[in-house]
Amino acid sequence: AAAAAAALPAATAAQDVDELIILDDGSSAPSVSGPPTATTSAAPPRPRLTASSSATVASDSRLTEKDLNVLLPGRFDILLVVDTQEQCANTRDKSTLQRKLVSMGVKTDVRRLPLGDFLWIAKEKVAPVPGQLALPPSREFVLDYVVERKRMDDLASSIRDGRYSEQKLRFSLTGIKHPIYIVEDYGTMDNHSLPAATLQQAILNTQVQGGFFVKLTSDLNSTLAYLILMTRFLARAFTTATIIEEREGAEAFSARFKNPFFLRSFTTYCEVSLKHQELTVQEMFAKQLLQVKGMSPEKALAIVTLYPTVDDLLRAYRERGKIEEQETMLKDIDVRGRKLGPVLSRVVAHLYCRNSFT
């Protein structure tokens, strides 16, 4: 099916960045212009707005245009959703952060998010029904931009207790196309539970191997400024978008709509990204692989994509017979444009093929 290319608005993110942002505590975020990079702390990444290809393109004769769940341009608002656990570092009042965003004119909503600290949704505009006090329910779709926010002390502790790898793996499994990783209080790497070199390497791996856009901010005000600018920019960029619920066969109708985007509903996002107590066999296999030294969530995901279970991997090893072939079987697996490599391939082969270790 033909996928319509999204036309970005003439206004750029830099125009928003040049605005001086005054927060309600009297402080201001620095004005920065120029193209965004992974090491700047004010300009948001330019959203790569292309029609989603994650929905399976299939010729499902049972699906008709009437079955599609569609929001036409102008029929929805872009909202920033804040996780209920998000708060300012110097106060336990979780509503402070939302008040700062609202004071700058950002439409927000606070909800419990199973994955991520911030995300953006397209929420349907609904009109009141005569005789009813409550508004009818709105349809909501999650944009492919989800933010994980870490202060430096939290990043260090999450690496030590394993949350860092586990969260990155869950992001990979959900299929979010534009995950964003905000590292707050960047520059204060001393006096943490891990060496500065370890923290720097983790930040680099998050971008290069994990595929995250890494945003480095100096403090909470800089983080809020970034979220405000991203909200404004996405609101403009999706002005002419037609949002269609992601489902099998839906992309076959993309040519019939102007600037279509195939997005999952908020309910579906929560179901997919929920941290289940009962893991699937594939998820358990991936978590098992993460215990291998040098194994990142991205590398584990690449392996379990080809071999979803331990039995699948063992069967492939048995087909190769010779230990030399087993040791090199995984080395050419693609991990975001790079190969897994012979060293890790050999380690995994020894783990699953040898009866003893010396």
Coordinates of C-alpha atoms in Angstrom, one line a residue:
A1 CA 0.0 0.0 0.0
A2 CA 1.2 3.5 -0.7
A3 CA 2.3 5.4 2.3
A4 CA 1.7 9.2 2.2
A5 CA 4.7 11.3 3.0
A6 CA 4.1 13.8 5.8
A7 CA 4.8 17.4 4.9
L8 CA 6.6 19.3 7.7
P9 CA 5.4 22.8 8.4
A10 CA 7.5 25.7 7.1
A11 CA 8.1 26.8 10.7
T12 CA 11.0 25.0 12.3
A13 CA 11.7 24.0 15.9
A14 CA 14.4 26.6 16.0
Q15 CA 11.8 29.3 15.8
D16 CA 10.3 28.0 19.0
V17 CA 13.7 27.6 20.7
D18 CA 14.5 31.2 20.1
E19 CA 11.6 32.2 22.4
L20 CA 12.5 33.0 25.9
I21 CA 10.7 30.7 28.3
I22 CA 9.8 32.1 31.6
L23 CA 8.6 29.6 34.2
D24 CA 6.3 30.3 37.0
D25 CA 9.1 30.4 39.6
G26 CA 10.6 33.4 37.8
S27 CA 13.5 31.5 36.2
S28 CA 14.1 31.3 32.5
A29 CA 15.4 28.7 30.1
P30 CA 18.3 29.7 27.9
S31 CA 17.6 30.7 24.3
V32 CA 19.5 28.5 21.9
S33 CA 19.3 28.4 18.1
G34 CA 20.8 26.1 15.5
P35 CA 20.2 22.5 14.6
P36 CA 19.6 20.1 17.4
T37 CA 22.2 17.5 18.3
A38 CA 22.4 14.7 20.9
T39 CA 24.6 16.9 23.2
T40 CA 22.7 20.2 23.1
S41 CA 20.3 20.9 25.8
A42 CA 17.6 23.2 24.4
A43 CA 16.6 22.4 20.9
P44 CA 14.2 19.4 20.4
P45 CA 14.9 16.8 17.8
R46 CA 13.2 17.5 14.5
P47 CA 10.4 14.9 14.4
R48 CA 10.8 12.5 11.5
L49 CA 7.2 12.5 10.6
T50 CA 6.5 9.6 8.3
A51 CA 3.5 7.4 8.1
S52 CA 3.9 4.5 10.4
S53 CA 4.9 1.2 8.8
S54 CA 4.5 -0.9 12.0
A55 CA 1.0 -2.0 11.1
T56 CA 1.0 -5.1 9.0
V57 CA 0.2 -4.5 5.4
A58 CA -2.1 -7.3 4.5
S59 CA -4.8 -7.9 2.0
D60 CA -7.6 -8.5 4.5
S61 CA -10.8 -8.7 2.4
R62 CA -12.9 -8.5 5.5
L63 CA -11.6 -5.0 6.4
T64 CA -13.5 -2.2 4.8
E65 CA -13.1 1.6 5.0
K66 CA -16.1 1.7 7.4
D67 CA -14.2 -0.5 9.8
L68 CA -11.4 2.0 10.2
N69 CA -11.1 4.2 13.3
V70 CA -10.2 7.6 11.9
L71 CA -9.6 11.1 13.2
L72 CA -9.6 13.7 10.5
P73 CA -7.4 16.8 10.5
G74 CA -8.6 19.4 13.0
R75 CA -10.7 16.9 15.0
F76 CA -8.1 16.4 17.7
D77 CA -5.8 18.1 20.1
I78 CA -2.2 17.2 20.9
L79 CA -1.8 16.6 24.7
L80 CA 1.3 16.0 26.8
V81 CA 0.6 13.1 29.2
V82 CA 2.6 13.1 32.4
D83 CA 3.1 10.0 34.5
T84 CA 1.6 10.2 38.0
Q85 CA 5.0 9.4 39.5
E86 CA 6.8 12.4 38.0
Q87 CA 7.8 15.1 40.4
C88 CA 10.3 17.9 41.0
A89 CA 13.5 16.9 42.7
N90 CA 13.2 19.5 45.5
T91 CA 9.6 18.8 46.4
R92 CA 7.3 15.8 46.9
D93 CA 4.4 17.7 45.4
K94 CA 3.7 15.8 42.2
S95 CA 1.4 18.5 40.9
T96 CA 4.2 21.1 40.8
L97 CA 5.6 19.8 37.5
Q98 CA 2.1 19.9 35.8
R99 CA 1.4 23.4 37.1
K100 CA 4.6 24.7 35.5
L101 CA 3.6 23.1 32.1
V102 CA 0.0 24.5 32.3
S103 CA 1.3 28.0 33.2
M104 CA 3.1 27.9 29.8
G105 CA -0.1 27.0 27.9
V106 CA 0.7 23.3 27.4
K107 CA -2.4 21.0 27.4
T108 CA -1.5 18.3 29.8
D109 CA -3.1 15.2 31.5
V110 CA -1.7 13.2 34.4
R111 CA -2.1 9.4 34.2
R112 CA -0.3 6.3 35.3
L113 CA 2.0 5.3 32.4
P114 CA 3.2 1.7 32.3
L115 CA 6.3 2.7 30.4
G116 CA 7.9 6.1 30.0
D117 CA 7.5 9.3 32.0
F118 CA 6.0 11.5 29.3
L119 CA 4.2 10.9 26.0
W120 CA 2.0 12.8 23.5
I121 CA -1.4 11.7 22.5
A122 CA -3.9 12.9 19.9
K123 CA -7.2 13.3 21.7
E124 CA -10.5 13.6 19.9
K125 CA -12.4 16.9 20.3
V126 CA -15.9 16.1 21.4
A127 CA -19.0 18.3 21.8
P128 CA -21.2 18.2 24.9
V129 CA -24.5 16.3 24.6
P130 CA -27.6 18.2 25.6
G131 CA -29.0 16.9 28.8
Q132 CA -25.7 15.2 29.9
L133 CA -23.2 16.8 32.4
A134 CA -20.3 14.6 31.4
L135 CA -18.7 14.9 27.9
P136 CA -18.8 11.7 25.8
P137 CA -15.6 9.7 25.8
S138 CA -12.8 10.8 23.4
R139 CA -10.8 8.5 21.2
E140 CA -7.1 8.8 22.0
F141 CA -4.0 7.7 20.0
V142 CA -0.4 7.6 21.1
L143 CA 2.2 9.5 19.0
D144 CA 5.4 7.6 18.4
Y145 CA 7.3 9.9 20.8
V146 CA 7.8 8.6 24.4
V147 CA 10.1 10.2 26.9
E148 CA 12.1 8.5 29.7
R149 CA 13.5 11.0 32.1
K150 CA 16.5 10.2 34.4
R151 CA 18.3 12.4 36.8
M152 CA 22.0 11.5 37.1
D153 CA 21.5 9.9 40.6
D154 CA 18.6 7.9 39.3
L155 CA 20.5 6.8 36.2
A156 CA 23.3 5.5 38.4
S157 CA 21.0 3.5 40.7
S158 CA 19.0 2.1 37.7
I159 CA 22.2 0.7 36.2
R160 CA 23.1 -0.9 39.5
D161 CA 19.8 -2.6 40.1
G162 CA 19.1 -3.6 36.5
R163 CA 16.2 -1.3 35.8
Y164 CA 18.2 0.5 33.1
S165 CA 18.6 -2.6 30.9
E166 CA 15.1 -3.8 31.7
Q167 CA 13.5 -0.5 30.7
K168 CA 15.4 -0.3 27.4
L169 CA 14.4 -3.8 26.5
R170 CA 10.7 -3.0 27.1
F171 CA 11.0 0.1 24.9
S172 CA 12.4 -2.1 22.1
L173 CA 9.6 -4.7 22.5
T174 CA 6.9 -2.0 22.3
G175 CA 8.1 -0.8 18.9
I176 CA 8.1 2.9 19.7
K177 CA 9.8 4.6 16.7
H178 CA 11.1 7.7 18.4
P179 CA 12.0 7.0 22.0
I180 CA 13.6 10.0 23.8
Y181 CA 16.0 9.7 26.8
I182 CA 16.3 12.8 28.9
V183 CA 19.3 12.9 31.2
E184 CA 18.8 15.7 33.7
D185 CA 21.5 17.4 35.8
Y186 CA 24.0 16.5 33.2
G187 CA 27.5 17.5 34.2
T188 CA 27.1 16.4 37.8
M189 CA 28.7 13.0 37.4
D190 CA 30.7 13.0 40.6
N191 CA 29.6 11.8 44.0
H192 CA 27.4 9.1 42.5
S193 CA 27.4 5.3 43.1
L194 CA 29.1 4.7 39.8
P195 CA 32.2 6.2 38.2
A196 CA 31.7 9.0 35.7
A197 CA 33.1 6.9 32.9
T198 CA 30.4 4.3 33.4
L199 CA 27.6 6.9 33.3
Q200 CA 29.1 8.4 30.2
Q201 CA 29.3 5.0 28.5
A202 CA 25.7 4.2 29.4
I203 CA 24.5 7.5 27.9
L204 CA 26.4 6.8 24.7
N205 CA 25.1 3.2 24.5
T206 CA 21.6 4.5 24.9
Q207 CA 21.9 6.6 21.8
V208 CA 24.2 4.5 19.6
Q209 CA 23.0 1.0 20.4
G210 CA 19.5 1.7 21.8
G211 CA 18.3 4.0 19.1
F212 CA 17.1 6.7 21.6
F213 CA 17.4 10.4 21.0
V214 CA 19.4 11.4 24.0
K215 CA 18.6 14.9 25.4
L216 CA 21.0 16.3 28.0
T217 CA 19.5 19.0 30.2
S218 CA 21.1 21.0 33.0
D219 CA 18.1 21.1 35.4
L220 CA 14.3 20.7 35.6
N221 CA 13.7 24.1 34.0
S222 CA 15.6 23.0 30.9
T223 CA 13.7 19.7 30.8
L224 CA 10.4 21.6 31.0
A225 CA 11.5 24.0 28.2
Y226 CA 12.3 21.0 26.0
L227 CA 8.9 19.4 26.7
I228 CA 7.1 22.6 26.0
L229 CA 8.9 23.1 22.7
M230 CA 8.3 19.6 21.6
T231 CA 4.6 19.9 22.4
R232 CA 4.3 23.1 20.3
F233 CA 6.2 21.6 17.4
L234 CA 4.2 18.3 17.3
A235 CA 0.9 20.3 17.5
R236 CA 1.9 22.2 14.4
A237 CA 3.3 19.2 12.6
F238 CA 0.2 17.2 13.0
T239 CA -2.2 20.0 12.0
T240 CA -2.9 18.4 8.6
A241 CA -2.5 14.8 9.8
T242 CA -5.2 12.1 9.5
I243 CA -4.9 9.6 12.3
I244 CA -5.9 6.0 11.7
E245 CA -5.9 3.3 14.3
E246 CA -3.1 0.8 13.6
R247 CA -4.5 -2.6 12.7
E248 CA -3.9 -5.3 10.2
G249 CA -4.8 -4.3 6.6
A250 CA -5.5 -0.6 7.5
E251 CA -2.6 0.7 5.4
A252 CA -4.3 -0.6 2.3
F253 CA -6.6 2.5 2.6
S254 CA -3.8 5.1 3.1
A255 CA -4.2 6.5 -0.4
R256 CA -7.7 7.6 0.4
F257 CA -6.7 9.9 3.2
K258 CA -4.6 13.1 3.4
N259 CA -1.3 12.7 5.3
P260 CA -2.2 9.4 7.1
F261 CA -0.5 8.2 10.3
F262 CA -1.2 4.8 11.7
L263 CA -1.1 4.9 15.5
R264 CA -2.1 2.7 18.3
S265 CA -4.8 3.7 20.8
F266 CA -3.8 4.7 24.3
T267 CA -5.4 1.6 25.7
T268 CA -3.5 -0.6 23.3
Y269 CA -0.2 1.1 24.2
C270 CA -0.8 0.5 27.9
E271 CA -1.6 -3.2 27.2
V272 CA 1.5 -3.7 25.1
S273 CA 3.9 -1.9 27.4
L274 CA 2.5 -3.1 30.7
K275 CA 5.1 -4.9 32.9
H276 CA 3.4 -8.3 33.1
Q277 CA 4.0 -10.5 36.1
E278 CA 3.9 -13.5 33.7
L279 CA 6.5 -13.2 31.0
T280 CA 6.3 -14.8 27.6
V281 CA 8.9 -17.4 26.7
Q282 CA 10.5 -14.9 24.4
E283 CA 10.7 -12.2 27.1
M284 CA 12.1 -14.7 29.6
F285 CA 14.7 -15.8 27.0
A286 CA 15.7 -12.2 26.4
K287 CA 16.1 -11.5 30.2
Q288 CA 18.2 -14.7 30.4
L289 CA 20.5 -13.4 27.7
L290 CA 20.9 -10.1 29.5
Q291 CA 22.8 -11.9 32.2
V292 CA 25.6 -12.5 29.8
K293 CA 28.5 -10.0 30.2
G294 CA 28.5 -7.6 27.3
M295 CA 24.9 -8.3 26.2
S296 CA 22.8 -5.2 25.8
P297 CA 19.0 -5.1 25.5
E298 CA 19.3 -4.4 21.7
K299 CA 21.6 -7.4 21.2
A300 CA 19.3 -9.7 23.2
L301 CA 16.3 -8.5 21.2
A302 CA 18.1 -9.1 17.9
I303 CA 18.8 -12.7 19.0
V304 CA 15.3 -13.5 20.2
T305 CA 13.8 -12.0 17.0
L306 CA 15.6 -14.8 15.0
Y307 CA 15.4 -17.4 17.7
P308 CA 12.3 -16.7 19.9
T309 CA 12.9 -19.5 22.4
V310 CA 15.9 -21.4 23.8
D311 CA 14.6 -24.5 22.0
D312 CA 14.8 -22.7 18.6
L313 CA 18.4 -21.6 19.4
L314 CA 19.5 -25.1 20.5
R315 CA 17.9 -26.6 17.4
A316 CA 19.9 -24.3 15.2
Y317 CA 23.1 -25.2 17.1
R318 CA 22.5 -28.9 16.7
E319 CA 22.1 -28.4 12.9
R320 CA 25.6 -27.0 12.8
G321 CA 27.2 -29.8 14.7
K322 CA 30.8 -28.6 14.7
I323 CA 31.7 -26.3 17.6
E324 CA 33.5 -23.9 15.3
E325 CA 30.3 -23.4 13.3
Q326 CA 28.3 -23.0 16.5
E327 CA 30.7 -20.3 17.8
T328 CA 30.2 -18.2 14.7
M329 CA 26.5 -18.8 14.1
L330 CA 25.4 -15.5 15.7
K331 CA 28.2 -13.2 14.8
D332 CA 26.5 -11.6 11.7
I333 CA 23.2 -10.9 13.3
D334 CA 22.2 -7.3 12.6
V335 CA 21.9 -5.1 15.6
R336 CA 20.8 -1.6 14.4
G337 CA 23.2 -1.6 11.5
R338 CA 26.1 -3.3 13.3
K339 CA 27.0 -7.0 13.7
L340 CA 26.7 -8.8 16.9
G341 CA 30.3 -9.9 16.6
P342 CA 32.4 -13.0 17.1
V343 CA 33.2 -12.6 20.7
L344 CA 29.6 -12.5 22.0
S345 CA 28.6 -15.2 19.5
R346 CA 31.2 -17.5 21.0
V347 CA 30.2 -16.7 24.5
V348 CA 26.5 -17.5 23.8
A349 CA 27.5 -20.7 22.0
H350 CA 29.6 -21.9 24.9
L351 CA 26.8 -21.1 27.4
Y352 CA 24.2 -23.2 25.5
C353 CA 26.3 -25.9 23.9
R354 CA 28.9 -26.9 26.5
N355 CA 28.2 -29.2 29.4
S356 CA 30.9 -27.7 31.6
F357 CA 33.0 -24.5 32.0
T358 CA 36.6 -24.1 32.9

